[in-house]
Structure formats: C-alpha cells, structure tokens
Amino acid sequence: MENTSISFLSNVCRRIFAAYARLCATAIAVTAAVVLTATLLAAPARAADPVKACVLVPHFKDEYWLSVGYGLEQEASRHDITLMFFEAGGYQSLTEQIAQLADCAKRGVDAVLLGAVSSDHPELLSAIQTVSRDTPVFGLVNELFSTDLSGRIGVDWEEMGLVLGRHLTEVYPTGGAKQEAVLISGPAEAGWIGPLEKGLRAGLLNSSIEIVEVFRADTGLRQQLSAVEDAFSAFPEADLLIGSAPAVEAVIGLMQATNRHTEVALASTYISHTIKRAVINGRVLAVPFDDPRQQGVLAIRQMLRALENGRPAGFDGPDILLISRANNRIGSVVLSPADYFPIIQ
C-alpha cells in the first residue's frame, strides 16, 4: 500500500512537472516573440533610395523662374531629393526641351517636373506620352494640355489677367479720360499668353483703357526690350504700358538710361524681384501675384504624394493676389534670394 501511494504520488508529480514545463516553454516562446517584435519595431527601417527628379524650364533669363527654382530646391532639401535643372533656352526651343525630356528618362530619374515651352505642340505631347509610360511627368507653372501628366502645379492665367484688369478698371474707370495702352506679352507658343490676354481684356471692359496693340517676344530681357522699343516707336504717346515682368523691367531701365517715356504708367502681368521693388517705390501700379516660390514648394509635395500612392495628383496651386502700393500686400511677396541661381546641367 505504501509503495502504491508513492507510485501514485510520483505519477502526479511527473504530470505536474510536465505541465509546468510546457507552460514555461510556452511563456518563454511568447516572451521571445514579444521581444523580437519590439526589437524589429524599434529598429530603423532600411532607407529607400533618395528620389531623383529632373526640372525642365524654358529659361532662367526671367527672374520669375528663379523663384520657382528656389522653392523647388528648398522643399527638395527637406526630403533629401536630388534635383537636376535644365533650361531649354527660350520658348522657341521646342526641339531642345524634347531632347532634354528624353535625356532625363534615360537617366532613370523618378519623375520629371516640366515647365513646358508649349502648351499643346504635338511633338512635345508625344514625347510626354512616351516618357510617362515609365517616368511620371508633372506640369510645372505653364499650361500643358497633356492627358499623360501625373499632376500639375500652376494657376489660372486667365484669372491672372482678370485680377489685373479689374484693378486697372478701378484706377481708370469708364467716363474718365481715354487711356491708350500697349500690351507687351510673351510668345504665342507659351500656353499662358492667350488666357492672360483674354482675362485682361475681360477685366478692362468697364474701364477707360483701350489696348491699341499687342507686341510679343520671348520673355528674356533683351527680347522684351526690343518689343518695348517697337511699341514706343509705333505709339509714342501711349499712356499705359502693361507688360510681362521683363518688359516692365526693360521700360524702367530705358527710362533711367534715357529719361524718356517717364510719364507712362506701368503695370506688370506677373512678379519678379525688380517688379516688387518697383511696386514699393510706386513706379509700377500693380501686379497679380501667383507666388512662384510656393509653386515650387507645392510641386515637390505633389510629386512625392503621387510617387508614394501611385495615383495621379490632379491640379493645384496658390491663390492669386493683386499687389499694389495702395493695398499694402507687398509684405506677403517672398521671392528667391538676390544671389540665388540653380546649377544647370
């Protein structure tokens, strides 16, 4: 009987110890799994390869594009993005921009930000279609009628013209003395030209201003100066010159150099560093402000979103503000530093 009890107790103890061992093993396994999971979560993820993107613009002869470039670089630096800048040489440099687009695709970049020299040229649209099969292409600032874009940052240039035209109507309302105006604009190839002029004329409908002629040239300072000289030669008694930023810059330089045409009132269709200073000192009546620096920032953010989620990003851009000395908004105008210039490939 005693041996039987001992045997029974031994069996019970063995069962208890076996169950305890299983529980210990399970606890150890669970603890190890928890520790391993926590370790994996705490460990830094392997960094993805930095994003590389090409930026293609018509040219940097226009200070406006310097502010776009600065915004791009500032935001890219926050995300460790490598940018490569290319300038086509002007709005007539279609072949060069198409070649640059193809070159960027061969470099294996993650995206292309395209400030197009043409909004709808078939050869450029075809090149975009080809490149976009493997590399996302985003429209930058300029109008671009392509269905193959992964997104676009810009503003409505018709609204740019409308905002300026309405302000000039307040300055020169119907019933006042007739104001003879010349318009100095960019080349017909540029997609923003047509909408800008349409909006401007709509905004001037109830004014005493008559646009007697439009002069067009590439938006480099030298070309715009030539257009300004042609305008003053044809209309020496013009009361008002409405022009692109380089055109108005050219007029200011001409006035300072020759002391001629100093009585002509000036309005700019978009911003630059010189235009900002001229609004401050009262030489330029007004300018619509589409925040080119912020457009660069928004372009980088849009590109990153699209690359991360794999979906087209649509259209986005800043609000347009009318800047004049009278409305005290000049403090909201932030452009690139005076000494900024991007490294061109």
CSV table of C-alpha atoms in Angstrom, one decimal:
chain,number,residue,atom,x,y,z
A,1,MET,CA,0.0,0.0,0.0
A,2,GLU,CA,2.8,2.3,0.8
A,3,ASN,CA,4.5,1.5,-2.5
A,4,THR,CA,1.3,2.1,-4.3
A,5,SER,CA,0.9,5.6,-2.7
A,6,ILE,CA,4.4,6.5,-3.5
A,7,SER,CA,3.9,5.4,-7.1
A,8,PHE,CA,0.7,7.4,-7.3
A,9,LEU,CA,2.3,10.5,-5.9
A,10,SER,CA,5.3,10.1,-8.3
A,11,ASN,CA,3.0,9.9,-11.3
A,12,VAL,CA,1.1,13.0,-10.1
A,13,CYS,CA,4.3,14.9,-9.6
A,14,ARG,CA,5.6,13.9,-13.0
A,15,ARG,CA,2.3,15.2,-14.6
A,16,ILE,CA,2.5,18.4,-12.6
A,17,PHE,CA,6.2,18.9,-13.6
A,18,ALA,CA,5.4,18.1,-17.3
A,19,ALA,CA,2.6,20.6,-17.4
A,20,TYR,CA,4.7,23.2,-15.7
A,21,ALA,CA,7.5,22.6,-18.2
A,22,ARG,CA,5.1,23.1,-21.1
A,23,LEU,CA,3.8,26.3,-19.5
A,24,CYS,CA,7.4,27.6,-19.1
A,25,ALA,CA,8.3,26.7,-22.6
A,26,THR,CA,5.2,28.5,-23.9
A,27,ALA,CA,5.9,31.5,-21.8
A,28,ILE,CA,9.5,31.6,-23.0
A,29,ALA,CA,8.4,31.4,-26.6
A,30,VAL,CA,5.8,34.1,-26.2
A,31,THR,CA,8.3,36.4,-24.4
A,32,ALA,CA,10.8,35.8,-27.1
A,33,ALA,CA,8.3,36.6,-29.8
A,34,VAL,CA,7.3,39.8,-28.0
A,35,VAL,CA,10.9,40.9,-27.5
A,36,LEU,CA,11.7,40.1,-31.2
A,37,THR,CA,8.7,42.1,-32.4
A,38,ALA,CA,9.6,45.0,-30.2
A,39,THR,CA,13.2,44.9,-31.5
A,40,LEU,CA,12.1,44.9,-35.1
A,41,LEU,CA,9.7,47.8,-34.5
A,42,ALA,CA,12.3,49.8,-32.7
A,43,ALA,CA,15.0,49.2,-35.3
A,44,PRO,CA,15.2,51.8,-38.0
A,45,ALA,CA,13.8,50.8,-41.4
A,46,ARG,CA,16.2,50.5,-44.3
A,47,ALA,CA,16.2,53.8,-46.0
A,48,ALA,CA,14.8,53.9,-49.5
A,49,ASP,CA,16.9,55.2,-52.3
A,50,PRO,CA,16.6,59.0,-52.5
A,51,VAL,CA,14.2,60.4,-55.1
A,52,LYS,CA,15.8,62.0,-58.2
A,53,ALA,CA,13.9,64.3,-60.4
A,54,CYS,CA,14.6,66.5,-63.5
A,55,VAL,CA,13.3,70.1,-63.6
A,56,LEU,CA,12.9,71.4,-67.2
A,57,VAL,CA,12.1,75.1,-67.7
A,58,PRO,CA,12.0,77.4,-70.7
A,59,HIS,CA,14.9,79.5,-69.3
A,60,PHE,CA,16.2,81.4,-66.2
A,61,LYS,CA,16.5,84.7,-68.1
A,62,ASP,CA,13.2,85.6,-66.4
A,63,GLU,CA,13.6,86.2,-62.7
A,64,TYR,CA,10.2,84.6,-62.1
A,65,TRP,CA,11.7,81.2,-62.8
A,66,LEU,CA,14.4,81.8,-60.3
A,67,SER,CA,11.8,82.0,-57.5
A,68,VAL,CA,10.2,78.8,-58.8
A,69,GLY,CA,13.6,77.1,-58.8
A,70,TYR,CA,14.3,78.3,-55.3
A,71,GLY,CA,11.0,76.9,-53.9
A,72,LEU,CA,11.8,73.6,-55.6
A,73,GLU,CA,15.3,73.4,-54.1
A,74,GLN,CA,14.2,74.5,-50.6
A,75,GLU,CA,11.4,71.8,-50.4
A,76,ALA,CA,13.6,69.2,-52.1
A,77,SER,CA,16.3,69.6,-49.4
A,78,ARG,CA,13.7,68.9,-46.7
A,79,HIS,CA,13.1,65.4,-48.3
A,80,ASP,CA,16.6,64.5,-49.4
A,81,ILE,CA,15.5,64.8,-53.1
A,82,THR,CA,18.1,65.3,-55.8
A,83,LEU,CA,17.1,67.8,-58.5
A,84,MET,CA,18.7,68.3,-61.9
A,85,PHE,CA,17.9,71.6,-63.6
A,86,PHE,CA,17.7,72.0,-67.4
A,87,GLU,CA,16.8,75.2,-69.3
A,88,ALA,CA,15.7,74.9,-72.9
A,89,GLY,CA,16.9,78.3,-73.9
A,90,GLY,CA,13.6,80.0,-74.6
A,91,TYR,CA,10.0,79.4,-75.7
A,92,GLN,CA,11.2,78.7,-79.3
A,93,SER,CA,13.4,75.9,-78.1
A,94,LEU,CA,10.9,73.1,-78.5
A,95,THR,CA,13.4,70.6,-80.0
A,96,GLU,CA,15.9,71.2,-77.2
A,97,GLN,CA,13.2,70.6,-74.5
A,98,ILE,CA,12.1,67.4,-76.1
A,99,ALA,CA,15.7,66.2,-76.2
A,100,GLN,CA,16.1,67.1,-72.5
A,101,LEU,CA,12.9,65.2,-71.7
A,102,ALA,CA,14.3,62.1,-73.4
A,103,ASP,CA,17.6,62.5,-71.7
A,104,CYS,CA,16.0,62.7,-68.3
A,105,ALA,CA,14.1,59.4,-69.0
A,106,LYS,CA,17.4,57.7,-69.9
A,107,ARG,CA,19.0,58.9,-66.6
A,108,GLY,CA,16.4,56.8,-64.8
A,109,VAL,CA,15.0,59.6,-62.7
A,110,ASP,CA,11.9,59.1,-60.6
A,111,ALA,CA,10.0,62.0,-62.0
A,112,VAL,CA,10.1,65.0,-64.4
A,113,LEU,CA,8.8,68.5,-63.5
A,114,LEU,CA,8.1,70.2,-66.8
A,115,GLY,CA,7.8,73.9,-67.3
A,116,ALA,CA,6.7,73.5,-70.9
A,117,VAL,CA,7.7,75.8,-73.8
A,118,SER,CA,4.5,74.9,-75.5
A,119,SER,CA,1.1,74.0,-74.1
A,120,ASP,CA,-0.1,71.8,-77.0
A,121,HIS,CA,2.6,71.2,-79.6
A,122,PRO,CA,2.0,67.6,-81.0
A,123,GLU,CA,5.7,66.7,-80.8
A,124,LEU,CA,6.0,67.7,-77.1
A,125,LEU,CA,2.8,66.0,-76.2
A,126,SER,CA,4.0,62.8,-78.0
A,127,ALA,CA,7.3,63.0,-76.1
A,128,ILE,CA,5.5,63.3,-72.8
A,129,GLN,CA,3.3,60.3,-73.7
A,130,THR,CA,6.4,58.2,-74.4
A,131,VAL,CA,8.3,59.2,-71.3
A,132,SER,CA,5.3,59.0,-69.0
A,133,ARG,CA,5.0,55.2,-69.6
A,134,ASP,CA,7.9,54.7,-67.3
A,135,THR,CA,8.6,58.0,-65.6
A,136,PRO,CA,5.9,60.3,-64.1
A,137,VAL,CA,5.7,63.7,-65.7
A,138,PHE,CA,4.3,66.7,-63.8
A,139,GLY,CA,3.3,70.1,-65.3
A,140,LEU,CA,5.1,73.0,-63.7
A,141,VAL,CA,3.7,76.5,-63.8
A,142,ASN,CA,2.9,76.7,-67.6
A,143,GLU,CA,-0.3,75.4,-69.1
A,144,LEU,CA,0.1,72.0,-70.6
A,145,PHE,CA,-2.7,70.2,-72.4
A,146,SER,CA,-1.5,66.6,-71.9
A,147,THR,CA,-3.6,63.7,-70.7
A,148,ASP,CA,-0.4,61.8,-69.7
A,149,LEU,CA,0.6,64.1,-66.7
A,150,SER,CA,0.7,62.7,-63.2
A,151,GLY,CA,-0.2,66.2,-61.8
A,152,ARG,CA,0.3,69.9,-62.4
A,153,ILE,CA,1.1,72.9,-60.3
A,154,GLY,CA,0.1,76.4,-61.5
A,155,VAL,CA,-2.6,79.0,-61.6
A,156,ASP,CA,-5.3,80.0,-64.0
A,157,TRP,CA,-3.6,82.6,-66.2
A,158,GLU,CA,-7.0,83.9,-67.4
A,159,GLU,CA,-7.6,84.8,-63.7
A,160,MET,CA,-4.2,86.5,-63.6
A,161,GLY,CA,-5.2,88.8,-66.4
A,162,LEU,CA,-8.7,89.3,-64.9
A,163,VAL,CA,-7.3,90.3,-61.5
A,164,LEU,CA,-5.0,92.9,-63.0
A,165,GLY,CA,-7.7,94.2,-65.4
A,166,ARG,CA,-10.2,94.7,-62.7
A,167,HIS,CA,-7.7,96.7,-60.6
A,168,LEU,CA,-6.8,98.9,-63.6
A,169,THR,CA,-10.5,99.5,-64.1
A,170,GLU,CA,-10.7,100.8,-60.6
A,171,VAL,CA,-7.8,103.2,-61.4
A,172,TYR,CA,-9.2,104.2,-64.8
A,173,PRO,CA,-13.0,103.7,-64.7
A,174,THR,CA,-15.3,104.3,-67.6
A,175,GLY,CA,-16.1,108.0,-68.0
A,176,GLY,CA,-12.5,109.1,-67.3
A,177,ALA,CA,-10.0,110.3,-69.9
A,178,LYS,CA,-9.3,107.7,-72.5
A,179,GLN,CA,-6.1,105.8,-71.8
A,180,GLU,CA,-4.1,104.4,-74.7
A,181,ALA,CA,-2.4,101.2,-73.7
A,182,VAL,CA,0.1,98.8,-75.3
A,183,LEU,CA,0.5,95.3,-74.1
A,184,ILE,CA,3.9,93.6,-74.2
A,185,SER,CA,3.5,89.9,-73.8
A,186,GLY,CA,5.3,86.6,-74.3
A,187,PRO,CA,5.4,84.5,-77.5
A,188,ALA,CA,2.3,82.9,-78.9
A,189,GLU,CA,3.8,79.4,-78.2
A,190,ALA,CA,3.6,79.9,-74.5
A,191,GLY,CA,0.4,78.5,-73.1
A,192,TRP,CA,-0.3,81.3,-70.7
A,193,ILE,CA,-0.4,84.1,-73.3
A,194,GLY,CA,-3.9,83.5,-74.7
A,195,PRO,CA,-5.6,83.0,-71.3
A,196,LEU,CA,-3.8,86.0,-69.8
A,197,GLU,CA,-4.9,88.4,-72.6
A,198,LYS,CA,-8.5,87.1,-72.5
A,199,GLY,CA,-8.7,87.7,-68.8
A,200,LEU,CA,-7.1,91.1,-69.0
A,201,ARG,CA,-9.5,92.3,-71.7
A,202,ALA,CA,-12.5,91.0,-69.7
A,203,GLY,CA,-11.3,92.8,-66.6
A,204,LEU,CA,-10.9,96.1,-68.6
A,205,LEU,CA,-14.4,96.1,-70.1
A,206,ASN,CA,-15.7,98.8,-67.8
A,207,SER,CA,-12.5,100.9,-67.9
A,208,SER,CA,-11.4,103.9,-70.0
A,209,ILE,CA,-8.4,101.9,-71.2
A,210,GLU,CA,-8.0,100.8,-74.8
A,211,ILE,CA,-5.3,98.3,-75.7
A,212,VAL,CA,-4.3,99.6,-79.1
A,213,GLU,CA,-1.8,96.8,-79.9
A,214,VAL,CA,-0.1,93.7,-78.5
A,215,PHE,CA,3.6,93.1,-79.0
A,216,ARG,CA,5.0,89.6,-78.4
A,217,ALA,CA,8.5,88.3,-77.8
A,218,ASP,CA,10.3,85.6,-75.8
A,219,THR,CA,10.5,86.6,-72.1
A,220,GLY,CA,14.2,87.3,-72.0
A,221,LEU,CA,15.1,90.9,-71.1
A,222,ARG,CA,16.7,91.6,-74.4
A,223,GLN,CA,13.8,90.3,-76.5
A,224,GLN,CA,11.3,92.1,-74.4
A,225,LEU,CA,13.3,95.4,-74.6
A,226,SER,CA,13.1,95.1,-78.4
A,227,ALA,CA,9.3,94.7,-78.2
A,228,VAL,CA,9.1,97.7,-75.8
A,229,GLU,CA,11.1,99.8,-78.3
A,230,ASP,CA,8.8,98.7,-81.1
A,231,ALA,CA,5.7,99.7,-79.0
A,232,PHE,CA,7.0,103.1,-78.2
A,233,SER,CA,8.0,103.7,-81.8
A,234,ALA,CA,4.5,102.8,-83.0
A,235,PHE,CA,2.7,104.6,-80.1
A,236,PRO,CA,4.9,107.3,-78.7
A,237,GLU,CA,2.0,108.9,-76.9
A,238,ALA,CA,0.9,105.8,-75.1
A,239,ASP,CA,-0.4,106.5,-71.6
A,240,LEU,CA,0.0,103.0,-70.2
A,241,LEU,CA,2.2,100.0,-70.8
A,242,ILE,CA,1.0,96.6,-69.5
A,243,GLY,CA,3.7,94.1,-69.8
A,244,SER,CA,5.4,90.9,-68.6
A,245,ALA,CA,7.9,91.3,-65.8
A,246,PRO,CA,10.9,91.6,-68.2
A,247,ALA,CA,9.1,94.1,-70.4
A,248,VAL,CA,8.4,96.4,-67.4
A,249,GLU,CA,12.0,95.9,-66.2
A,250,ALA,CA,13.1,97.0,-69.7
A,251,VAL,CA,10.9,100.1,-69.6
A,252,ILE,CA,12.3,101.1,-66.2
A,253,GLY,CA,15.8,100.6,-67.4
A,254,LEU,CA,15.1,102.6,-70.6
A,255,MET,CA,13.6,105.5,-68.5
A,256,GLN,CA,16.6,105.6,-66.3
A,257,ALA,CA,19.1,105.5,-69.2
A,258,THR,CA,17.3,108.0,-71.5
A,259,ASN,CA,15.0,109.9,-69.3
A,260,ARG,CA,12.3,109.3,-71.9
A,261,HIS,CA,8.7,107.9,-71.5
A,262,THR,CA,8.8,108.7,-67.8
A,263,GLU,CA,5.2,109.8,-67.9
A,264,VAL,CA,4.0,106.3,-69.0
A,265,ALA,CA,2.1,104.4,-66.3
A,266,LEU,CA,3.3,100.7,-65.8
A,267,ALA,CA,1.5,97.5,-64.8
A,268,SER,CA,3.1,94.1,-64.8
A,269,THR,CA,1.3,90.8,-65.6
A,270,TYR,CA,3.4,88.8,-63.2
A,271,ILE,CA,6.0,89.2,-60.4
A,272,SER,CA,9.8,89.4,-60.3
A,273,HIS,CA,12.4,90.9,-57.9
A,274,THR,CA,12.5,94.2,-59.9
A,275,ILE,CA,8.8,94.4,-60.2
A,276,LYS,CA,8.5,94.0,-56.4
A,277,ARG,CA,10.9,96.9,-55.8
A,278,ALA,CA,9.1,99.0,-58.4
A,279,VAL,CA,5.7,98.5,-56.7
A,280,ILE,CA,7.3,99.5,-53.4
A,281,ASN,CA,8.7,102.7,-54.9
A,282,GLY,CA,5.4,103.4,-56.7
A,283,ARG,CA,6.8,103.1,-60.3
A,284,VAL,CA,4.6,100.1,-61.0
A,285,LEU,CA,0.8,100.5,-60.4
A,286,ALA,CA,0.1,96.8,-59.7
A,287,VAL,CA,0.9,93.2,-60.4
A,288,PRO,CA,-1.0,89.9,-59.9
A,289,PHE,CA,1.0,87.6,-57.5
A,290,ASP,CA,0.8,83.9,-58.1
A,291,ASP,CA,3.6,83.1,-55.6
A,292,PRO,CA,6.2,81.4,-57.9
A,293,ARG,CA,8.3,80.3,-54.9
A,294,GLN,CA,5.3,78.5,-53.3
A,295,GLN,CA,4.5,76.9,-56.7
A,296,GLY,CA,8.0,75.2,-56.5
A,297,VAL,CA,7.2,74.0,-52.9
A,298,LEU,CA,3.8,72.6,-53.9
A,299,ALA,CA,5.3,70.9,-57.0
A,300,ILE,CA,7.7,68.8,-54.8
A,301,ARG,CA,4.9,67.9,-52.4
A,302,GLN,CA,2.6,66.9,-55.2
A,303,MET,CA,5.3,64.8,-56.8
A,304,LEU,CA,6.1,63.0,-53.5
A,305,ARG,CA,2.4,62.2,-52.9
A,306,ALA,CA,1.9,60.8,-56.4
A,307,LEU,CA,5.1,58.7,-56.1
A,308,GLU,CA,4.1,57.3,-52.7
A,309,ASN,CA,0.5,56.4,-53.5
A,310,GLY,CA,0.9,55.7,-57.3
A,311,ARG,CA,-2.1,57.8,-58.2
A,312,PRO,CA,-2.3,61.0,-60.4
A,313,ALA,CA,-2.4,64.1,-58.3
A,314,GLY,CA,-4.6,66.4,-60.4
A,315,PHE,CA,-4.2,70.2,-60.4
A,316,ASP,CA,-3.2,72.5,-57.6
A,317,GLY,CA,-1.7,75.9,-57.0
A,318,PRO,CA,-1.7,79.0,-54.8
A,319,ASP,CA,-4.3,81.8,-54.7
A,320,ILE,CA,-3.7,84.9,-56.8
A,321,LEU,CA,-3.4,88.2,-55.0
A,322,LEU,CA,-3.4,91.7,-56.5
A,323,ILE,CA,-0.3,93.5,-55.2
A,324,SER,CA,-0.2,97.3,-55.3
A,325,ARG,CA,1.4,100.0,-53.1
A,326,ALA,CA,-2.1,101.1,-52.0
A,327,ASN,CA,-3.3,97.7,-50.7
A,328,ASN,CA,-0.3,97.1,-48.5
A,329,ARG,CA,0.1,93.4,-49.5
A,330,ILE,CA,3.7,93.7,-50.7
A,331,GLY,CA,4.9,92.2,-47.4
A,332,SER,CA,3.4,88.9,-48.5
A,333,VAL,CA,5.6,88.7,-51.5
A,334,VAL,CA,8.5,86.3,-50.8
A,335,LEU,CA,10.9,85.5,-53.7
A,336,SER,CA,14.2,83.9,-54.1
A,337,PRO,CA,17.3,85.5,-52.5
A,338,ALA,CA,19.0,88.1,-54.7
A,339,ASP,CA,22.1,85.9,-55.2
A,340,TYR,CA,20.3,82.6,-55.9
A,341,PHE,CA,20.8,80.7,-59.2
A,342,PRO,CA,20.4,77.0,-59.6
A,343,ILE,CA,23.1,74.7,-61.0
A,344,ILE,CA,22.2,74.0,-64.6
A,345,GLN,CA,23.0,70.6,-66.2
